[in-house]
mmCIF file of C-alpha atoms and ligand atoms in Angstrom:
data_model
loop_
_atom_site.group_PDB
_atom_site.id
_atom_site.type_symbol
_atom_site.label_atom_id
_atom_site.label_comp_id
_atom_site.label_asym_id
_atom_site.label_seq_id
_atom_site.Cartn_x
_atom_site.Cartn_y
_atom_site.Cartn_z
ATOM 1 C CA MET A 1 -39.041 14.681 12.843
ATOM 2 C CA ASP A 2 -38.854 11.296 11.145
ATOM 3 C CA ARG A 3 -35.621 11.564 9.135
ATOM 4 C CA ASN A 4 -36.682 8.654 6.929
ATOM 5 C CA LYS A 5 -39.453 10.720 5.468
ATOM 6 C CA VAL A 6 -37.268 13.674 4.557
ATOM 7 C CA ILE A 7 -37.077 13.775 0.773
ATOM 8 C CA VAL A 8 -36.189 17.407 0.168
ATOM 9 C CA ASN A 9 -33.196 19.034 1.856
ATOM 10 C CA SER A 10 -30.429 21.090 0.252
ATOM 11 C CA TRP A 11 -28.847 24.254 1.609
ATOM 12 C CA ASN A 12 -25.863 24.850 -0.607
ATOM 13 C CA GLU A 13 -24.106 23.832 -3.824
ATOM 14 C CA TRP A 14 -21.478 21.453 -2.404
ATOM 15 C CA ASP A 15 -22.657 19.273 0.494
ATOM 16 C CA PRO A 16 -22.842 15.525 -0.357
ATOM 17 C CA LEU A 17 -25.482 15.031 -3.054
ATOM 18 C CA LYS A 18 -27.887 12.115 -2.507
ATOM 19 C CA HIS A 19 -30.879 12.843 -4.739
ATOM 20 C CA VAL A 20 -31.060 14.894 -7.912
ATOM 21 C CA ILE A 21 -33.253 15.594 -10.931
ATOM 22 C CA VAL A 22 -31.547 15.222 -14.330
ATOM 23 C CA GLY A 23 -33.310 16.807 -17.322
ATOM 24 C CA ARG A 24 -34.323 15.207 -20.614
ATOM 25 C CA ALA A 25 -33.916 16.375 -24.195
ATOM 26 C CA ASP A 26 -37.168 14.888 -25.569
ATOM 27 C CA GLY A 27 -39.043 17.179 -27.910
ATOM 28 C CA THR A 28 -36.859 20.232 -27.256
ATOM 29 C CA CYS A 29 -37.670 23.142 -29.566
ATOM 30 C CA ILE A 30 -35.809 26.192 -30.680
ATOM 31 C CA PRO A 31 -38.349 28.767 -29.540
ATOM 32 C CA ALA A 32 -39.722 31.404 -31.890
ATOM 33 C CA ALA A 33 -38.641 35.006 -31.481
ATOM 34 C CA GLU A 34 -39.978 36.860 -28.442
ATOM 35 C CA PRO A 35 -38.615 39.952 -26.711
ATOM 36 C CA ALA A 36 -36.534 38.272 -23.949
ATOM 37 C CA LEU A 37 -35.059 35.722 -26.281
ATOM 38 C CA GLU A 38 -34.079 38.235 -28.907
ATOM 39 C CA ALA A 39 -31.857 39.920 -26.366
ATOM 40 C CA LYS A 40 -30.106 36.713 -25.428
ATOM 41 C CA VAL A 41 -29.483 34.934 -28.727
ATOM 42 C CA PRO A 42 -26.098 36.282 -29.805
ATOM 43 C CA GLU A 43 -26.295 38.556 -32.841
ATOM 44 C CA ASP A 44 -24.254 36.172 -34.977
ATOM 45 C CA SER A 45 -25.971 32.999 -33.732
ATOM 46 C CA ASP A 46 -26.964 30.253 -36.127
ATOM 47 C CA MET A 47 -30.345 30.196 -34.358
ATOM 48 C CA LYS A 48 -31.420 33.681 -35.470
ATOM 49 C CA GLY A 49 -34.665 33.452 -37.371
ATOM 50 C CA LYS A 50 -35.105 29.691 -36.826
ATOM 51 C CA PHE A 51 -37.639 27.952 -34.672
ATOM 52 C CA GLY A 52 -39.317 24.591 -34.184
ATOM 53 C CA PRO A 53 -38.324 21.108 -33.046
ATOM 54 C CA ARG A 54 -34.672 20.102 -32.957
ATOM 55 C CA THR A 55 -33.713 17.114 -35.082
ATOM 56 C CA LYS A 56 -34.265 13.570 -33.892
ATOM 57 C CA ASP A 57 -30.593 12.607 -34.126
ATOM 58 C CA THR A 58 -29.427 15.541 -31.980
ATOM 59 C CA ILE A 59 -32.178 14.798 -29.436
ATOM 60 C CA ASP A 60 -31.243 11.103 -29.311
ATOM 61 C CA LYS A 61 -27.582 11.936 -28.824
ATOM 62 C CA ALA A 62 -28.320 14.434 -26.040
ATOM 63 C CA ASN A 63 -30.612 11.932 -24.334
ATOM 64 C CA GLN A 64 -27.966 9.265 -24.512
ATOM 65 C CA LEU A 65 -25.495 11.573 -22.739
ATOM 66 C CA LEU A 66 -28.065 12.602 -20.116
ATOM 67 C CA ASN A 67 -28.934 8.931 -19.544
ATOM 68 C CA ASP A 68 -25.266 7.968 -19.192
ATOM 69 C CA PHE A 69 -24.721 10.818 -16.736
ATOM 70 C CA SER A 70 -27.774 9.688 -14.725
ATOM 71 C CA GLU A 71 -26.515 6.133 -14.678
ATOM 72 C CA MET A 72 -23.088 7.208 -13.445
ATOM 73 C CA LEU A 73 -24.709 9.204 -10.620
ATOM 74 C CA SER A 74 -26.945 6.249 -9.695
ATOM 75 C CA LYS A 75 -23.935 3.955 -9.544
ATOM 76 C CA ARG A 76 -22.393 6.332 -7.027
ATOM 77 C CA GLY A 77 -25.465 5.917 -4.823
ATOM 78 C CA ILE A 78 -27.218 9.129 -5.859
ATOM 79 C CA LYS A 79 -30.931 8.744 -6.523
ATOM 80 C CA VAL A 80 -31.836 10.229 -9.902
ATOM 81 C CA ASP A 81 -35.303 11.360 -10.985
ATOM 82 C CA ARG A 82 -36.285 12.525 -14.461
ATOM 83 C CA PRO A 83 -38.949 15.031 -15.538
ATOM 84 C CA THR A 84 -41.975 14.208 -17.689
ATOM 85 C CA PRO A 85 -41.698 16.098 -20.979
ATOM 86 C CA ILE A 86 -44.849 17.607 -22.480
ATOM 87 C CA ASP A 87 -45.428 18.443 -26.150
ATOM 88 C CA PHE A 88 -43.232 21.499 -26.540
ATOM 89 C CA ASN A 89 -44.082 21.946 -30.209
ATOM 90 C CA GLN A 90 -47.448 23.617 -29.700
ATOM 91 C CA ASN A 91 -48.735 27.160 -29.534
ATOM 92 C CA ILE A 92 -49.212 28.411 -26.016
ATOM 93 C CA SER A 93 -50.974 31.496 -24.793
ATOM 94 C CA THR A 94 -52.295 33.410 -21.830
ATOM 95 C CA PRO A 95 -54.813 36.266 -22.118
ATOM 96 C CA ASP A 96 -51.797 38.562 -22.622
ATOM 97 C CA TRP A 97 -49.709 36.857 -25.347
ATOM 98 C CA LYS A 98 -49.147 33.797 -27.474
ATOM 99 C CA VAL A 99 -46.008 32.109 -28.801
ATOM 100 C CA GLU A 100 -45.506 29.364 -31.389
ATOM 101 C CA THR A 101 -43.497 26.875 -29.328
ATOM 102 C CA MET A 102 -42.198 26.086 -25.875
ATOM 103 C CA PHE A 103 -38.616 25.228 -25.049
ATOM 104 C CA GLY A 104 -37.973 21.840 -23.366
ATOM 105 C CA CYS A 105 -37.004 20.325 -20.014
ATOM 106 C CA MET A 106 -33.287 19.682 -20.203
ATOM 107 C CA PRO A 107 -32.265 22.311 -17.616
ATOM 108 C CA PRO A 108 -34.268 21.829 -14.386
ATOM 109 C CA ARG A 109 -31.819 24.190 -12.638
ATOM 110 C CA ASP A 110 -33.417 27.132 -14.463
ATOM 111 C CA VAL A 111 -36.890 26.389 -13.105
ATOM 112 C CA LEU A 112 -36.510 24.803 -9.662
ATOM 113 C CA LEU A 113 -34.811 26.356 -6.645
ATOM 114 C CA THR A 114 -34.315 24.066 -3.667
ATOM 115 C CA VAL A 115 -33.745 25.871 -0.375
ATOM 116 C CA GLY A 116 -33.801 23.572 2.620
ATOM 117 C CA ASN A 117 -37.097 21.674 2.614
ATOM 118 C CA GLU A 118 -38.609 23.913 -0.043
ATOM 119 C CA ILE A 119 -38.696 23.601 -3.820
ATOM 120 C CA LEU A 120 -39.713 26.879 -5.414
ATOM 121 C CA GLU A 121 -40.810 27.172 -9.041
ATOM 122 C CA ALA A 122 -39.269 30.334 -10.495
ATOM 123 C CA THR A 123 -41.387 32.904 -12.343
ATOM 124 C CA MET A 124 -39.192 32.446 -15.443
ATOM 125 C CA SER A 125 -38.780 35.389 -17.774
ATOM 126 C CA TYR A 126 -39.326 33.987 -21.293
ATOM 127 C CA ARG A 127 -42.827 33.355 -22.556
ATOM 128 C CA CYS A 128 -41.758 30.049 -24.131
ATOM 129 C CA ARG A 129 -40.758 28.814 -20.670
ATOM 130 C CA TRP A 130 -43.932 29.908 -18.845
ATOM 131 C CA PHE A 131 -45.353 26.360 -18.647
ATOM 132 C CA GLU A 132 -42.074 24.477 -18.173
ATOM 133 C CA TYR A 133 -42.858 23.784 -14.495
ATOM 134 C CA LEU A 134 -45.496 21.286 -15.674
ATOM 135 C CA CYS A 135 -42.705 18.828 -16.584
ATOM 136 C CA TYR A 136 -41.628 18.746 -12.930
ATOM 137 C CA ARG A 137 -45.072 18.572 -11.336
ATOM 138 C CA PRO A 138 -45.231 14.737 -11.248
ATOM 139 C CA LEU A 139 -41.983 14.700 -9.228
ATOM 140 C CA LEU A 140 -42.948 17.594 -6.982
ATOM 141 C CA LYS A 141 -46.276 15.950 -6.283
ATOM 142 C CA GLU A 142 -44.513 12.750 -5.287
ATOM 143 C CA TYR A 143 -42.060 14.553 -2.968
ATOM 144 C CA TYR A 144 -44.934 16.498 -1.443
ATOM 145 C CA ASN A 145 -46.915 13.321 -0.803
ATOM 146 C CA LEU A 146 -43.997 11.422 0.692
ATOM 147 C CA ASP A 147 -42.362 14.160 2.754
ATOM 148 C CA PRO A 148 -44.712 15.799 5.267
ATOM 149 C CA ASN A 149 -42.234 18.601 5.801
ATOM 150 C CA MET A 150 -41.659 19.491 2.141
ATOM 151 C CA ARG A 151 -42.802 22.921 0.981
ATOM 152 C CA HIS A 152 -43.843 23.162 -2.638
ATOM 153 C CA GLU A 153 -43.972 26.815 -3.639
ATOM 154 C CA SER A 154 -44.514 28.666 -6.862
ATOM 155 C CA ALA A 155 -43.609 32.325 -7.359
ATOM 156 C CA PRO A 156 -46.381 34.565 -8.758
ATOM 157 C CA LYS A 157 -46.792 33.799 -12.456
ATOM 158 C CA PRO A 158 -45.689 36.919 -14.321
ATOM 159 C CA ARG A 159 -47.830 38.465 -17.038
ATOM 160 C CA LEU A 160 -44.862 38.914 -19.407
ATOM 161 C CA THR A 161 -46.543 41.616 -21.450
ATOM 162 C CA ASP A 162 -44.366 43.834 -23.652
ATOM 163 C CA ALA A 163 -44.014 46.148 -20.642
ATOM 164 C CA ASP A 164 -41.600 43.576 -19.161
ATOM 165 C CA TYR A 165 -38.995 44.089 -21.880
ATOM 166 C CA ARG A 166 -37.012 47.100 -23.027
ATOM 167 C CA GLU A 167 -37.538 47.945 -26.673
ATOM 168 C CA ASP A 168 -33.915 49.060 -26.927
ATOM 169 C CA TYR A 169 -32.957 45.379 -26.926
ATOM 170 C CA LEU A 170 -35.213 44.425 -29.833
ATOM 171 C CA SER A 171 -32.677 45.454 -32.452
ATOM 172 C CA ASP A 172 -30.334 42.823 -33.946
ATOM 173 C CA LYS A 173 -27.646 45.400 -34.404
ATOM 174 C CA ILE A 174 -26.759 46.615 -30.972
ATOM 175 C CA GLY A 175 -23.148 45.491 -31.126
ATOM 176 C CA ILE A 176 -20.997 44.058 -28.382
ATOM 177 C CA GLU A 177 -19.562 47.377 -27.237
ATOM 178 C CA LYS A 178 -22.948 48.889 -26.521
ATOM 179 C CA ARG A 179 -24.134 45.665 -24.898
ATOM 180 C CA LEU A 180 -21.156 45.667 -22.548
ATOM 181 C CA LYS A 181 -21.806 49.284 -21.603
ATOM 182 C CA TRP A 182 -25.509 48.583 -21.028
ATOM 183 C CA THR A 183 -24.906 45.514 -18.889
ATOM 184 C CA GLU A 184 -22.214 47.302 -16.889
ATOM 185 C CA ASP A 185 -24.787 50.064 -16.233
ATOM 186 C CA LYS A 186 -27.314 47.364 -15.274
ATOM 187 C CA PHE A 187 -29.525 48.354 -18.164
ATOM 188 C CA PHE A 188 -30.911 44.891 -18.911
ATOM 189 C CA VAL A 189 -33.602 43.621 -21.254
ATOM 190 C CA THR A 190 -36.112 43.080 -18.466
ATOM 191 C CA THR A 191 -37.816 46.080 -16.881
ATOM 192 C CA GLU A 192 -39.087 46.416 -13.314
ATOM 193 C CA GLU A 193 -42.711 45.891 -14.317
ATOM 194 C CA GLU A 194 -43.165 42.863 -12.011
ATOM 195 C CA PRO A 195 -40.966 40.335 -10.144
ATOM 196 C CA LEU A 196 -39.005 38.089 -12.516
ATOM 197 C CA PHE A 197 -36.360 35.481 -11.818
ATOM 198 C CA ASP A 198 -34.971 32.258 -13.240
ATOM 199 C CA ALA A 199 -33.822 29.800 -10.568
ATOM 200 C CA ALA A 200 -30.378 29.489 -12.189
ATOM 201 C CA ASP A 201 -29.595 33.079 -11.207
ATOM 202 C CA ILE A 202 -29.466 32.014 -7.568
ATOM 203 C CA LEU A 203 -26.654 30.313 -5.662
ATOM 204 C CA ARG A 204 -27.190 28.887 -2.212
ATOM 205 C CA PHE A 205 -24.646 29.406 0.556
ATOM 206 C CA GLY A 206 -26.556 28.304 3.680
ATOM 207 C CA LYS A 207 -28.103 31.407 5.246
ATOM 208 C CA ASP A 208 -27.108 33.544 2.270
ATOM 209 C CA LEU A 209 -28.500 33.489 -1.244
ATOM 210 C CA ILE A 210 -26.430 35.151 -3.958
ATOM 211 C CA VAL A 211 -28.593 36.351 -6.841
ATOM 212 C CA GLN A 212 -27.470 37.651 -10.224
ATOM 213 C CA HIS A 213 -29.266 40.778 -11.426
ATOM 214 C CA GLY A 214 -29.288 40.497 -15.218
ATOM 215 C CA PHE A 215 -31.468 39.637 -18.203
ATOM 216 C CA THR A 216 -33.484 36.896 -16.511
ATOM 217 C CA THR A 217 -33.758 38.276 -12.959
ATOM 218 C CA ASN A 218 -34.778 41.832 -12.156
ATOM 219 C CA LEU A 219 -34.588 43.812 -8.897
ATOM 220 C CA LYS A 220 -38.247 43.176 -8.160
ATOM 221 C CA GLY A 221 -37.552 39.457 -8.472
ATOM 222 C CA ILE A 222 -34.693 39.801 -5.986
ATOM 223 C CA ASP A 223 -36.949 41.760 -3.654
ATOM 224 C CA TRP A 224 -39.595 39.046 -3.964
ATOM 225 C CA LEU A 225 -36.986 36.435 -2.951
ATOM 226 C CA ARG A 226 -35.985 38.623 0.023
ATOM 227 C CA ARG A 227 -39.570 38.813 1.246
ATOM 228 C CA HIS A 228 -40.136 35.109 0.602
ATOM 229 C CA PHE A 229 -36.998 33.695 2.252
ATOM 230 C CA LYS A 230 -37.348 35.633 5.484
ATOM 231 C CA ASP A 231 -34.646 33.739 7.369
ATOM 232 C CA HIS A 232 -32.086 34.248 4.616
ATOM 233 C CA ARG A 233 -29.929 37.169 3.611
ATOM 234 C CA ILE A 234 -30.291 37.925 -0.088
ATOM 235 C CA HIS A 235 -27.412 39.581 -1.951
ATOM 236 C CA ALA A 236 -27.737 41.016 -5.456
ATOM 237 C CA VAL A 237 -24.628 40.682 -7.592
ATOM 238 C CA ASN A 238 -23.827 41.555 -11.199
ATOM 239 C CA PHE A 239 -20.942 40.779 -13.485
ATOM 240 C CA PRO A 240 -19.772 43.499 -15.864
ATOM 241 C CA GLY A 241 -18.066 41.957 -18.894
ATOM 242 C CA ASP A 242 -20.944 39.661 -19.798
ATOM 243 C CA PRO A 243 -22.852 40.964 -22.836
ATOM 244 C CA TYR A 244 -25.646 38.393 -22.319
ATOM 245 C CA PRO A 245 -26.039 37.990 -18.554
ATOM 246 C CA ILE A 246 -28.409 35.108 -17.996
ATOM 247 C CA HIS A 247 -27.891 32.634 -15.144
ATOM 248 C CA ILE A 248 -25.037 32.789 -12.672
ATOM 249 C CA ASP A 249 -23.744 29.240 -13.205
ATOM 250 C CA ALA A 250 -21.214 29.857 -15.955
ATOM 251 C CA THR A 251 -19.866 32.890 -14.093
ATOM 252 C CA PHE A 252 -19.531 32.256 -10.372
ATOM 253 C CA THR A 253 -19.212 28.691 -9.103
ATOM 254 C CA PRO A 254 -18.722 27.673 -5.474
ATOM 255 C CA ILE A 255 -16.644 24.501 -5.235
ATOM 256 C CA LYS A 256 -16.648 23.949 -1.481
ATOM 257 C CA GLU A 257 -16.803 25.985 1.694
ATOM 258 C CA GLY A 258 -14.372 28.887 1.278
ATOM 259 C CA LEU A 259 -13.681 28.543 -2.465
ATOM 260 C CA ILE A 260 -15.337 30.044 -5.543
ATOM 261 C CA ILE A 261 -14.169 30.087 -9.159
ATOM 262 C CA ASN A 262 -15.115 33.246 -11.064
ATOM 263 C CA ASN A 263 -15.202 33.734 -14.832
ATOM 264 C CA PRO A 264 -12.151 35.947 -15.568
ATOM 265 C CA GLN A 265 -14.115 37.848 -18.240
ATOM 266 C CA ARG A 266 -16.975 38.507 -15.834
ATOM 267 C CA LYS A 267 -15.372 39.445 -12.555
ATOM 268 C CA LEU A 268 -17.394 40.197 -9.479
ATOM 269 C CA PRO A 269 -16.967 43.963 -8.828
ATOM 270 C CA LYS A 270 -14.680 44.950 -5.972
ATOM 271 C CA ASP A 271 -17.355 46.243 -3.618
ATOM 272 C CA GLN A 272 -19.349 43.020 -4.029
ATOM 273 C CA ARG A 273 -16.304 40.881 -3.178
ATOM 274 C CA LYS A 274 -16.173 42.257 0.363
ATOM 275 C CA LEU A 275 -18.757 39.862 1.772
ATOM 276 C CA PHE A 276 -16.647 36.898 0.663
ATOM 277 C CA GLU A 277 -13.271 38.358 1.612
ATOM 278 C CA LYS A 278 -14.381 39.477 5.069
ATOM 279 C CA ASN A 279 -15.416 35.915 5.792
ATOM 280 C CA GLY A 280 -12.237 34.287 4.534
ATOM 281 C CA TRP A 281 -13.579 33.004 1.223
ATOM 282 C CA GLU A 282 -11.264 32.849 -1.739
ATOM 283 C CA ILE A 283 -12.473 33.887 -5.213
ATOM 284 C CA ILE A 284 -10.110 32.703 -7.934
ATOM 285 C CA ASP A 285 -10.182 33.016 -11.732
ATOM 286 C CA ALA A 286 -11.629 29.955 -13.420
ATOM 287 C CA ALA A 287 -9.460 28.160 -15.983
ATOM 288 C CA GLN A 288 -9.934 28.949 -19.677
ATOM 289 C CA PRO A 289 -12.529 26.987 -21.638
ATOM 290 C CA ALA A 290 -11.152 24.310 -23.974
ATOM 291 C CA HIS A 291 -13.253 25.530 -26.919
ATOM 292 C CA ASN A 292 -13.333 28.767 -28.884
ATOM 293 C CA GLU A 293 -16.956 28.364 -29.831
ATOM 294 C CA PRO A 294 -20.052 26.773 -28.356
ATOM 295 C CA PRO A 295 -21.523 23.792 -30.243
ATOM 296 C CA ALA A 296 -24.018 24.467 -33.060
ATOM 297 C CA LEU A 297 -27.435 25.899 -32.148
ATOM 298 C CA CYS A 298 -26.389 26.509 -28.524
ATOM 299 C CA TYR A 299 -27.593 29.449 -26.428
ATOM 300 C CA SER A 300 -24.831 29.302 -23.910
ATOM 301 C CA SER A 301 -21.273 30.544 -24.131
ATOM 302 C CA VAL A 302 -18.019 28.545 -24.036
ATOM 303 C CA TRP A 303 -17.980 29.217 -20.295
ATOM 304 C CA LEU A 304 -20.159 26.192 -19.705
ATOM 305 C CA SER A 305 -16.659 24.899 -18.928
ATOM 306 C CA MET A 306 -17.257 26.131 -15.371
ATOM 307 C CA ASN A 307 -20.835 24.826 -15.161
ATOM 308 C CA VAL A 308 -19.705 21.931 -12.983
ATOM 309 C CA LEU A 309 -21.718 19.746 -10.627
ATOM 310 C CA VAL A 310 -20.173 19.315 -7.187
ATOM 311 C CA LEU A 311 -21.035 15.894 -5.724
ATOM 312 C CA ASP A 312 -19.399 16.562 -2.367
ATOM 313 C CA PRO A 313 -16.635 18.885 -1.137
ATOM 314 C CA LYS A 314 -13.986 16.570 -2.600
ATOM 315 C CA THR A 315 -15.654 15.439 -5.837
ATOM 316 C CA VAL A 316 -16.762 17.359 -8.892
ATOM 317 C CA CYS A 317 -18.184 16.448 -12.320
ATOM 318 C CA VAL A 318 -16.539 18.391 -15.161
ATOM 319 C CA GLU A 319 -17.389 18.092 -18.862
ATOM 320 C CA LYS A 320 -15.005 15.597 -20.439
ATOM 321 C CA SER A 321 -13.469 17.911 -23.031
ATOM 322 C CA GLU A 322 -12.805 20.758 -20.558
ATOM 323 C CA LYS A 323 -9.242 19.764 -19.804
ATOM 324 C CA TYR A 324 -8.112 23.118 -18.361
ATOM 325 C CA GLN A 325 -11.031 23.320 -15.938
ATOM 326 C CA ALA A 326 -10.444 19.705 -14.917
ATOM 327 C CA GLU A 327 -6.754 20.354 -14.377
ATOM 328 C CA GLN A 328 -7.427 23.415 -12.230
ATOM 329 C CA LEU A 329 -9.907 21.580 -10.012
ATOM 330 C CA ASP A 330 -7.580 18.608 -9.751
ATOM 331 C CA LYS A 331 -4.773 20.913 -8.574
ATOM 332 C CA LEU A 332 -7.166 22.360 -6.014
ATOM 333 C CA GLY A 333 -7.422 18.883 -4.533
ATOM 334 C CA MET A 334 -10.734 17.793 -6.017
ATOM 335 C CA GLU A 335 -11.391 14.356 -7.474
ATOM 336 C CA VAL A 336 -12.584 15.186 -10.992
ATOM 337 C CA ILE A 337 -15.129 12.943 -12.705
ATOM 338 C CA PRO A 338 -15.141 13.586 -16.465
ATOM 339 C CA VAL A 339 -18.645 13.512 -17.959
ATOM 340 C CA ASP A 340 -19.375 13.604 -21.686
ATOM 341 C CA LEU A 341 -22.094 16.230 -22.139
ATOM 342 C CA ARG A 342 -21.011 18.671 -24.838
ATOM 343 C CA ASP A 343 -23.456 17.349 -27.415
ATOM 344 C CA ALA A 344 -26.284 18.120 -24.991
ATOM 345 C CA TYR A 345 -25.233 21.756 -24.331
ATOM 346 C CA ALA A 346 -27.516 23.137 -27.047
ATOM 347 C CA PHE A 347 -30.526 21.748 -25.187
ATOM 348 C CA GLY A 348 -30.093 24.109 -22.258
ATOM 349 C CA GLY A 349 -26.633 24.046 -20.751
ATOM 350 C CA GLY A 350 -24.042 22.040 -18.867
ATOM 351 C CA LEU A 351 -23.750 19.749 -15.872
ATOM 352 C CA HIS A 352 -25.097 22.255 -13.344
ATOM 353 C CA CYS A 353 -27.917 23.413 -15.648
ATOM 354 C CA CYS A 354 -29.173 19.909 -16.432
ATOM 355 C CA THR A 355 -29.569 19.001 -12.763
ATOM 356 C CA ALA A 356 -31.570 20.267 -9.781
ATOM 357 C CA ASP A 357 -30.899 19.302 -6.179
ATOM 358 C CA VAL A 358 -33.450 17.344 -4.211
ATOM 359 C CA TYR A 359 -31.306 16.205 -1.303
ATOM 360 C CA ARG A 360 -27.855 17.094 -0.078
ATOM 361 C CA GLU A 361 -26.681 16.093 3.355
ATOM 362 C CA GLY A 362 -26.110 18.856 5.860
ATOM 363 C CA GLU A 363 -27.989 21.658 7.483
ATOM 364 C CA ILE A 364 -28.321 25.384 7.191
ATOM 365 C CA LYS A 365 -25.107 27.134 8.203
ATOM 366 C CA ASP A 366 -23.911 30.689 8.394
ATOM 367 C CA TYR A 367 -20.884 30.944 6.071
ATOM 368 C CA PHE A 368 -20.780 34.746 6.167
ATOM 369 C CA PRO A 369 -21.174 35.779 9.820
ATOM 370 C CA LYS A 370 -19.484 39.104 9.043
ATOM 371 C CA GLN A 371 -22.000 41.009 6.903
HETATM 372 O O1 DAV B 401 -22.311 31.863 -20.255
HETATM 373 O O2 DAV B 401 -23.893 31.468 -21.660
HETATM 374 C C1 DAV B 401 -25.008 29.968 -19.484
HETATM 375 C C2 DAV B 401 -25.846 29.590 -18.290
HETATM 376 C C3 DAV B 401 -26.800 28.523 -18.598
HETATM 377 N N1 DAV B 401 -27.646 28.211 -17.464
HETATM 378 C C4 DAV B 401 -23.479 31.574 -20.510
HETATM 379 C C5 DAV B 401 -24.433 31.305 -19.381
#
């Protein structure tokens, strides 16, 4: 194989990063109500009942931060690509449904899953995000043309009819207690009508993929991944304690081989820890977030504090204001690079969310030989 032509290669979350996609905030909309979104937007959120384009000044600010972050990565020798936004403020439809607006393309991590030489477009589970892959197609086309070994895959587009969502979640007045009980019982907003997953529910550990079963990924989605990645072992995990379980990357974050930080309010259940413990991996509580509340009009929780981007097993990007998380990682021997991103959180998440791997050095390895 001609190594010079390899564009796509990434097997885990921590090997040295050489090429990455960083999202953009252009045209991001607050999507209109739809069943999956209703379940996720916290009951007391300032976004309830609102939809349409975000303001120009908040978009400009977020773009400035994303541009600065990209520039910092480039200066460290990491190639950075950016998506091509489309007009998100338009009605979209399929024969089964229509919605008033799309979302945006700030968090590529939600849509694209890189496993080795493959980039897989996730099914997604919100109607407003059904067409988001289009923003990444110019890049995927380029990688596909340049790299004869690259596999460009797309999971079956879901129909996302009402049968995909539980009506129980449509109420605004469920209350945290009931939500916690439901999520602990794995009674999530998505049904098992058809395979559904968001790429940000998946973490890559060489031969093993760890997948969060929650609001955005159902068991059929996990089964689809198992059938698709035949040479991998797929493990479903869930995290009781999270009333809005979407995406694994503010909950369970591998830092380097052998070390994971876990959200102390969303602990991995004992039986699911065995795989890690048997193989000598340490799971420690993540530090507390520095903030009591997320920024205005933000979907994500304060735990974006642990949504870090590992550049290599000794270097990690942490949001600039997250002093406790930075301190913890520093004590664990990591070089911490502070990155100002908080004013972009509302556009789709933190440092891990707003990036997607194209190339990390290294090959597939078996980190969990004892299964
Ligand atoms: O804690 O709100 C955010 C994950 C975004 N990709 C949370 C999860």
